[in-house]
Amino acid sequence: MNKGILITFEGIDGSGKTTQINELIHRLDQRNIDYQLFREPGGTRIGEKIRDILLDKDHSNMLPITELLLYSASRYQLTMRSIIPALNAGKVVICDRFYDSTTAYQGYGRGIDLEFIKRLNAVATKSLIPDKTFILDISLEERLQRLGKINLDRLEQEAITFHKKVREGFIAIAREEPERMILIDGNRPAEEISKEIWNHVKSIRSEKIE
Ligand code: ADP
Ligand code: TYD
């Protein structure tokens, strides 16, 4: 086992991942705990270029498998170049999305075979599994209210039925791995959620250290 701790945040867009990650980082900063933060897709120079291709509104004709492979390519680069070295150095690594997003968006959302995605996810992550994954769940009405309708990227522009499938996908994933996954009701005030998340993070830290 590597020395660090890998914590990932998942959920549909607008569910509050960025807000909660900022809260968590603030708490880590206050305690002088060394962490590294990455986002997917992206997080490396090559990954950020892949991100631009994936989110470009002009790429409306991108095929589902093309999309799947691009997310996976970005992830492999990030895992090998950044996440694994940071974990080996004993850091707390926080990821704004990781392979569960592929299962939810490309698997449940696009309908690509889930077993195939499982195998590809294992390749793209060198079978690395997060210590804890927080899935922020909000209603689709709340999502629309939070995001508004301006400047949405390619994935955000998808129809409401797509986001419904993705949301249901995340809930299904959470049920499959109850030890790792914490399904959080994201419709509540941000402060309440951040306290809940912090309590979980404290318990992972003590489990790993003992
Ligand atoms: P994500 O990173 O998952 O897309 P953000 O953290 O960027 O989500 O939040 C999307 C929007 O919703 C932002 O305008 C943010 O201020 C707002 N927001 C985040 N958390 C909450 C919350 N618990 N209650 C109400 N609004 C929130
Ligand atoms: P981003 O701006 O990071 O979204 P958010 O702020 O909601 O996290 O855009 C990433 C988009 O890519 C988002 O719509 C989810 C999607 N995505 C996938 O479809 N598959 C994946 O494997 C990942 C990591 C993201």
PDB file of C-alpha atoms in Angstrom, residues 2-210:
ATOM      1  CA  ASN A   2       1.255   3.492  -0.795  1.00  0.00           C
ATOM      2  CA  LYS A   3       1.704   5.967   2.046  1.00  0.00           C
ATOM      3  CA  GLY A   4      -0.693   8.686   0.888  1.00  0.00           C
ATOM      4  CA  ILE A   5      -4.459   8.985   0.851  1.00  0.00           C
ATOM      5  CA  LEU A   6      -6.527   9.319  -2.304  1.00  0.00           C
ATOM      6  CA  ILE A   7      -9.845  11.129  -1.975  1.00  0.00           C
ATOM      7  CA  THR A   8     -12.086  11.674  -4.989  1.00  0.00           C
ATOM      8  CA  PHE A   9     -15.170  13.833  -5.510  1.00  0.00           C
ATOM      9  CA  GLU A  10     -17.897  12.808  -7.915  1.00  0.00           C
ATOM     10  CA  GLY A  11     -21.362  13.888  -8.966  1.00  0.00           C
ATOM     11  CA  ILE A  12     -23.222  15.584 -11.806  1.00  0.00           C
ATOM     12  CA  ASP A  13     -22.157  19.096 -12.794  1.00  0.00           C
ATOM     13  CA  GLY A  14     -23.283  21.730 -10.354  1.00  0.00           C
ATOM     14  CA  SER A  15     -23.462  19.216  -7.485  1.00  0.00           C
ATOM     15  CA  GLY A  16     -20.955  21.226  -5.433  1.00  0.00           C
ATOM     16  CA  LYS A  17     -17.671  19.352  -5.971  1.00  0.00           C
ATOM     17  CA  THR A  18     -15.551  22.487  -6.412  1.00  0.00           C
ATOM     18  CA  THR A  19     -17.187  24.158  -3.404  1.00  0.00           C
ATOM     19  CA  GLN A  20     -16.581  21.122  -1.186  1.00  0.00           C
ATOM     20  CA  ILE A  21     -13.031  20.587  -2.399  1.00  0.00           C
ATOM     21  CA  ASN A  22     -12.247  24.221  -1.541  1.00  0.00           C
ATOM     22  CA  GLU A  23     -13.689  23.713   1.944  1.00  0.00           C
ATOM     23  CA  LEU A  24     -11.629  20.570   2.459  1.00  0.00           C
ATOM     24  CA  ILE A  25      -8.445  22.221   1.248  1.00  0.00           C
ATOM     25  CA  HIS A  26      -9.061  25.111   3.611  1.00  0.00           C
ATOM     26  CA  ARG A  27      -9.240  22.674   6.531  1.00  0.00           C
ATOM     27  CA  LEU A  28      -6.063  20.877   5.386  1.00  0.00           C
ATOM     28  CA  ASP A  29      -4.255  24.219   5.022  1.00  0.00           C
ATOM     29  CA  GLN A  30      -5.256  25.246   8.538  1.00  0.00           C
ATOM     30  CA  ARG A  31      -3.666  22.053   9.851  1.00  0.00           C
ATOM     31  CA  ASN A  32      -0.557  22.215   7.640  1.00  0.00           C
ATOM     32  CA  ILE A  33      -1.427  18.904   6.005  1.00  0.00           C
ATOM     33  CA  ASP A  34       0.356  18.422   2.693  1.00  0.00           C
ATOM     34  CA  TYR A  35      -2.011  17.742  -0.208  1.00  0.00           C
ATOM     35  CA  GLN A  36      -2.157  17.842  -3.977  1.00  0.00           C
ATOM     36  CA  LEU A  37      -5.256  18.643  -5.997  1.00  0.00           C
ATOM     37  CA  PHE A  38      -5.963  17.395  -9.506  1.00  0.00           C
ATOM     38  CA  ARG A  39      -8.907  17.626 -11.837  1.00  0.00           C
ATOM     39  CA  GLU A  40     -10.216  15.363 -14.548  1.00  0.00           C
ATOM     40  CA  PRO A  41     -10.130  15.506 -17.428  1.00  0.00           C
ATOM     41  CA  GLY A  42      -6.820  17.362 -17.291  1.00  0.00           C
ATOM     42  CA  GLY A  43      -4.302  17.850 -14.509  1.00  0.00           C
ATOM     43  CA  THR A  44      -1.275  17.364 -16.773  1.00  0.00           C
ATOM     44  CA  ARG A  45      -0.104  19.336 -19.810  1.00  0.00           C
ATOM     45  CA  ILE A  46      -1.233  16.582 -22.164  1.00  0.00           C
ATOM     46  CA  GLY A  47      -4.414  16.030 -20.152  1.00  0.00           C
ATOM     47  CA  GLU A  48      -5.392  19.706 -20.362  1.00  0.00           C
ATOM     48  CA  LYS A  49      -5.125  19.507 -24.165  1.00  0.00           C
ATOM     49  CA  ILE A  50      -7.322  16.412 -24.143  1.00  0.00           C
ATOM     50  CA  ARG A  51      -9.759  18.307 -21.886  1.00  0.00           C
ATOM     51  CA  ASP A  52     -10.032  21.103 -24.466  1.00  0.00           C
ATOM     52  CA  ILE A  53     -10.908  18.559 -27.170  1.00  0.00           C
ATOM     53  CA  LEU A  54     -13.483  16.852 -24.947  1.00  0.00           C
ATOM     54  CA  LEU A  55     -15.315  19.980 -23.796  1.00  0.00           C
ATOM     55  CA  ASP A  56     -15.219  21.888 -27.117  1.00  0.00           C
ATOM     56  CA  LYS A  57     -18.782  22.800 -28.153  1.00  0.00           C
ATOM     57  CA  ASP A  58     -17.792  22.413 -31.825  1.00  0.00           C
ATOM     58  CA  HIS A  59     -17.184  18.686 -31.284  1.00  0.00           C
ATOM     59  CA  SER A  60     -20.842  17.719 -31.228  1.00  0.00           C
ATOM     60  CA  ASN A  61     -20.144  14.800 -33.593  1.00  0.00           C
ATOM     61  CA  MET A  62     -17.714  13.077 -31.174  1.00  0.00           C
ATOM     62  CA  LEU A  63     -18.564   9.374 -30.939  1.00  0.00           C
ATOM     63  CA  PRO A  64     -19.070   7.743 -27.513  1.00  0.00           C
ATOM     64  CA  ILE A  65     -16.036   5.428 -27.808  1.00  0.00           C
ATOM     65  CA  THR A  66     -13.822   8.330 -28.925  1.00  0.00           C
ATOM     66  CA  GLU A  67     -14.990  10.205 -25.842  1.00  0.00           C
ATOM     67  CA  LEU A  68     -14.355   7.189 -23.582  1.00  0.00           C
ATOM     68  CA  LEU A  69     -10.827   6.690 -24.883  1.00  0.00           C
ATOM     69  CA  LEU A  70      -9.948  10.385 -24.525  1.00  0.00           C
ATOM     70  CA  TYR A  71     -11.085  10.485 -20.882  1.00  0.00           C
ATOM     71  CA  SER A  72      -9.087   7.314 -20.246  1.00  0.00           C
ATOM     72  CA  ALA A  73      -5.992   8.685 -21.992  1.00  0.00           C
ATOM     73  CA  SER A  74      -6.071  11.815 -19.858  1.00  0.00           C
ATOM     74  CA  ARG A  75      -6.508   9.669 -16.737  1.00  0.00           C
ATOM     75  CA  TYR A  76      -3.570   7.349 -17.458  1.00  0.00           C
ATOM     76  CA  GLN A  77      -1.258  10.317 -17.934  1.00  0.00           C
ATOM     77  CA  LEU A  78      -2.470  11.899 -14.671  1.00  0.00           C
ATOM     78  CA  THR A  79      -2.312   8.662 -12.672  1.00  0.00           C
ATOM     79  CA  MET A  80       1.204   7.733 -13.764  1.00  0.00           C
ATOM     80  CA  ARG A  81       2.764  11.179 -13.824  1.00  0.00           C
ATOM     81  CA  SER A  82       1.076  12.867 -10.879  1.00  0.00           C
ATOM     82  CA  ILE A  83      -1.223  10.811  -8.648  1.00  0.00           C
ATOM     83  CA  ILE A  84       0.955   7.771  -7.976  1.00  0.00           C
ATOM     84  CA  PRO A  85       4.123   9.861  -7.332  1.00  0.00           C
ATOM     85  CA  ALA A  86       2.178  12.116  -4.918  1.00  0.00           C
ATOM     86  CA  LEU A  87       0.759   9.097  -3.057  1.00  0.00           C
ATOM     87  CA  ASN A  88       4.205   7.532  -2.860  1.00  0.00           C
ATOM     88  CA  ALA A  89       5.427  10.786  -1.322  1.00  0.00           C
ATOM     89  CA  GLY A  90       2.781  10.364   1.398  1.00  0.00           C
ATOM     90  CA  LYS A  91       0.507  13.192   0.331  1.00  0.00           C
ATOM     91  CA  VAL A  92      -3.230  13.541   0.601  1.00  0.00           C
ATOM     92  CA  VAL A  93      -4.320  13.543  -3.042  1.00  0.00           C
ATOM     93  CA  ILE A  94      -7.660  15.067  -3.911  1.00  0.00           C
ATOM     94  CA  CYS A  95      -9.183  14.466  -7.326  1.00  0.00           C
ATOM     95  CA  ASP A  96     -12.052  16.461  -8.778  1.00  0.00           C
ATOM     96  CA  ARG A  97     -13.545  13.449 -10.600  1.00  0.00           C
ATOM     97  CA  PHE A  98     -11.813  10.107 -11.319  1.00  0.00           C
ATOM     98  CA  TYR A  99     -12.828   6.844 -12.973  1.00  0.00           C
ATOM     99  CA  ASP A 100     -16.305   6.695 -11.394  1.00  0.00           C
ATOM    100  CA  SER A 101     -17.205   9.604 -13.691  1.00  0.00           C
ATOM    101  CA  THR A 102     -16.427   7.394 -16.682  1.00  0.00           C
ATOM    102  CA  THR A 103     -18.679   4.645 -15.316  1.00  0.00           C
ATOM    103  CA  ALA A 104     -21.474   7.168 -14.710  1.00  0.00           C
ATOM    104  CA  TYR A 105     -21.179   9.327 -17.878  1.00  0.00           C
ATOM    105  CA  GLN A 106     -19.882   6.947 -20.547  1.00  0.00           C
ATOM    106  CA  GLY A 107     -21.367   3.788 -18.992  1.00  0.00           C
ATOM    107  CA  TYR A 108     -24.756   4.731 -17.534  1.00  0.00           C
ATOM    108  CA  GLY A 109     -25.107   7.962 -19.565  1.00  0.00           C
ATOM    109  CA  ARG A 110     -23.942   6.873 -23.035  1.00  0.00           C
ATOM    110  CA  GLY A 111     -24.757   3.204 -22.605  1.00  0.00           C
ATOM    111  CA  ILE A 112     -21.281   1.760 -23.271  1.00  0.00           C
ATOM    112  CA  ASP A 113     -20.837  -1.762 -21.860  1.00  0.00           C
ATOM    113  CA  LEU A 114     -20.084  -1.508 -18.121  1.00  0.00           C
ATOM    114  CA  GLU A 115     -17.760  -4.534 -18.036  1.00  0.00           C
ATOM    115  CA  PHE A 116     -15.647  -3.030 -20.813  1.00  0.00           C
ATOM    116  CA  ILE A 117     -15.501   0.266 -18.917  1.00  0.00           C
ATOM    117  CA  LYS A 118     -14.442  -1.555 -15.753  1.00  0.00           C
ATOM    118  CA  ARG A 119     -11.490  -3.118 -17.579  1.00  0.00           C
ATOM    119  CA  LEU A 120     -10.512   0.144 -19.236  1.00  0.00           C
ATOM    120  CA  ASN A 121     -10.759   2.014 -15.930  1.00  0.00           C
ATOM    121  CA  ALA A 122      -8.396  -0.528 -14.353  1.00  0.00           C
ATOM    122  CA  VAL A 123      -5.877   0.021 -17.163  1.00  0.00           C
ATOM    123  CA  ALA A 124      -6.156   3.821 -17.013  1.00  0.00           C
ATOM    124  CA  THR A 125      -5.605   3.878 -13.230  1.00  0.00           C
ATOM    125  CA  LYS A 126      -3.132   0.980 -12.877  1.00  0.00           C
ATOM    126  CA  SER A 127      -5.910  -0.489 -10.700  1.00  0.00           C
ATOM    127  CA  LEU A 128      -5.584   2.337  -8.196  1.00  0.00           C
ATOM    128  CA  ILE A 129      -8.713   2.622  -6.021  1.00  0.00           C
ATOM    129  CA  PRO A 130      -9.486   5.763  -3.983  1.00  0.00           C
ATOM    130  CA  ASP A 131      -9.500   5.442  -0.195  1.00  0.00           C
ATOM    131  CA  LYS A 132     -12.728   7.429  -0.114  1.00  0.00           C
ATOM    132  CA  THR A 133     -15.058   8.787  -2.778  1.00  0.00           C
ATOM    133  CA  PHE A 134     -17.639  11.427  -2.015  1.00  0.00           C
ATOM    134  CA  ILE A 135     -20.574  11.404  -4.409  1.00  0.00           C
ATOM    135  CA  LEU A 136     -22.510  14.640  -4.207  1.00  0.00           C
ATOM    136  CA  ASP A 137     -26.089  14.076  -5.229  1.00  0.00           C
ATOM    137  CA  ILE A 138     -28.454  16.894  -6.193  1.00  0.00           C
ATOM    138  CA  SER A 139     -31.818  16.887  -7.908  1.00  0.00           C
ATOM    139  CA  LEU A 140     -31.949  17.767 -11.616  1.00  0.00           C
ATOM    140  CA  GLU A 141     -34.073  20.833 -10.790  1.00  0.00           C
ATOM    141  CA  GLU A 142     -31.381  22.060  -8.382  1.00  0.00           C
ATOM    142  CA  ARG A 143     -28.725  21.430 -11.048  1.00  0.00           C
ATOM    143  CA  LEU A 144     -30.558  23.582 -13.599  1.00  0.00           C
ATOM    144  CA  GLN A 145     -31.030  26.364 -11.084  1.00  0.00           C
ATOM    145  CA  ARG A 146     -27.358  26.338 -10.099  1.00  0.00           C
ATOM    146  CA  LEU A 147     -25.895  26.151 -13.589  1.00  0.00           C
ATOM    147  CA  GLY A 148     -28.186  28.580 -15.356  1.00  0.00           C
ATOM    148  CA  LYS A 149     -28.282  28.309 -19.113  1.00  0.00           C
ATOM    149  CA  ILE A 150     -25.319  30.348 -20.295  1.00  0.00           C
ATOM    150  CA  ASN A 151     -21.896  29.165 -21.418  1.00  0.00           C
ATOM    151  CA  LEU A 152     -22.439  25.466 -20.926  1.00  0.00           C
ATOM    152  CA  ASP A 153     -19.702  23.119 -22.264  1.00  0.00           C
ATOM    153  CA  ARG A 154     -20.326  20.150 -24.604  1.00  0.00           C
ATOM    154  CA  LEU A 155     -21.229  17.695 -21.850  1.00  0.00           C
ATOM    155  CA  GLU A 156     -23.259  20.197 -19.843  1.00  0.00           C
ATOM    156  CA  GLN A 157     -25.367  20.929 -22.961  1.00  0.00           C
ATOM    157  CA  GLU A 158     -26.584  17.317 -23.127  1.00  0.00           C
ATOM    158  CA  ALA A 159     -30.329  16.775 -22.676  1.00  0.00           C
ATOM    159  CA  ILE A 160     -31.835  16.418 -19.227  1.00  0.00           C
ATOM    160  CA  THR A 161     -32.479  12.674 -19.863  1.00  0.00           C
ATOM    161  CA  PHE A 162     -28.704  12.167 -20.177  1.00  0.00           C
ATOM    162  CA  HIS A 163     -28.034  13.854 -16.823  1.00  0.00           C
ATOM    163  CA  LYS A 164     -30.833  11.832 -15.249  1.00  0.00           C
ATOM    164  CA  LYS A 165     -29.114   8.595 -16.349  1.00  0.00           C
ATOM    165  CA  VAL A 166     -25.745   9.878 -15.084  1.00  0.00           C
ATOM    166  CA  ARG A 167     -27.218  10.790 -11.706  1.00  0.00           C
ATOM    167  CA  GLU A 168     -28.847   7.359 -11.403  1.00  0.00           C
ATOM    168  CA  GLY A 169     -25.495   5.835 -12.441  1.00  0.00           C
ATOM    169  CA  PHE A 170     -23.700   7.543  -9.573  1.00  0.00           C
ATOM    170  CA  ILE A 171     -26.317   6.296  -7.117  1.00  0.00           C
ATOM    171  CA  ALA A 172     -25.927   2.740  -8.463  1.00  0.00           C
ATOM    172  CA  ILE A 173     -22.114   2.958  -8.173  1.00  0.00           C
ATOM    173  CA  ALA A 174     -22.436   4.162  -4.565  1.00  0.00           C
ATOM    174  CA  ARG A 175     -24.578   1.137  -3.708  1.00  0.00           C
ATOM    175  CA  GLU A 176     -22.051  -1.275  -5.211  1.00  0.00           C
ATOM    176  CA  GLU A 177     -19.153  -0.161  -3.033  1.00  0.00           C
ATOM    177  CA  PRO A 178     -20.577   1.105   0.256  1.00  0.00           C
ATOM    178  CA  GLU A 179     -17.187   0.926   2.034  1.00  0.00           C
ATOM    179  CA  ARG A 180     -15.474   3.336  -0.312  1.00  0.00           C
ATOM    180  CA  MET A 181     -18.381   5.498  -1.408  1.00  0.00           C
ATOM    181  CA  ILE A 182     -20.102   8.130   0.648  1.00  0.00           C
ATOM    182  CA  LEU A 183     -23.310   9.304  -0.998  1.00  0.00           C
ATOM    183  CA  ILE A 184     -23.957  12.849   0.156  1.00  0.00           C
ATOM    184  CA  ASP A 185     -27.209  14.774  -0.114  1.00  0.00           C
ATOM    185  CA  GLY A 186     -25.838  17.838  -1.902  1.00  0.00           C
ATOM    186  CA  ASN A 187     -29.090  19.814  -1.760  1.00  0.00           C
ATOM    187  CA  ARG A 188     -28.255  20.941   1.802  1.00  0.00           C
ATOM    188  CA  PRO A 189     -26.281  24.063   2.816  1.00  0.00           C
ATOM    189  CA  ALA A 190     -22.607  23.833   1.813  1.00  0.00           C
ATOM    190  CA  GLU A 191     -21.377  24.270   5.382  1.00  0.00           C
ATOM    191  CA  GLU A 192     -23.369  21.303   6.671  1.00  0.00           C
ATOM    192  CA  ILE A 193     -22.000  19.121   3.860  1.00  0.00           C
ATOM    193  CA  SER A 194     -18.405  20.183   4.443  1.00  0.00           C
ATOM    194  CA  LYS A 195     -18.613  19.221   8.136  1.00  0.00           C
ATOM    195  CA  GLU A 196     -19.891  15.772   7.190  1.00  0.00           C
ATOM    196  CA  ILE A 197     -17.088  15.329   4.654  1.00  0.00           C
ATOM    197  CA  TRP A 198     -14.465  16.450   7.151  1.00  0.00           C
ATOM    198  CA  ASN A 199     -15.637  13.871   9.700  1.00  0.00           C
ATOM    199  CA  HIS A 200     -15.161  11.134   7.110  1.00  0.00           C
ATOM    200  CA  VAL A 201     -11.733  12.443   6.073  1.00  0.00           C
ATOM    201  CA  LYS A 202     -10.571  12.496   9.694  1.00  0.00           C
ATOM    202  CA  SER A 203     -11.548   8.862  10.075  1.00  0.00           C
ATOM    203  CA  ILE A 204      -9.642   7.764   6.939  1.00  0.00           C
ATOM    204  CA  ARG A 205      -6.562   9.542   8.211  1.00  0.00           C
ATOM    205  CA  SER A 206      -6.640   7.740  11.528  1.00  0.00           C
ATOM    206  CA  GLU A 207      -7.339   4.363   9.854  1.00  0.00           C
ATOM    207  CA  LYS A 208      -4.341   4.764   7.560  1.00  0.00           C
ATOM    208  CA  ILE A 209      -1.978   5.989  10.243  1.00  0.00           C
ATOM    209  CA  GLU A 210      -2.834   3.318  12.834  1.00  0.00           C
TER     210      GLU A 210
END
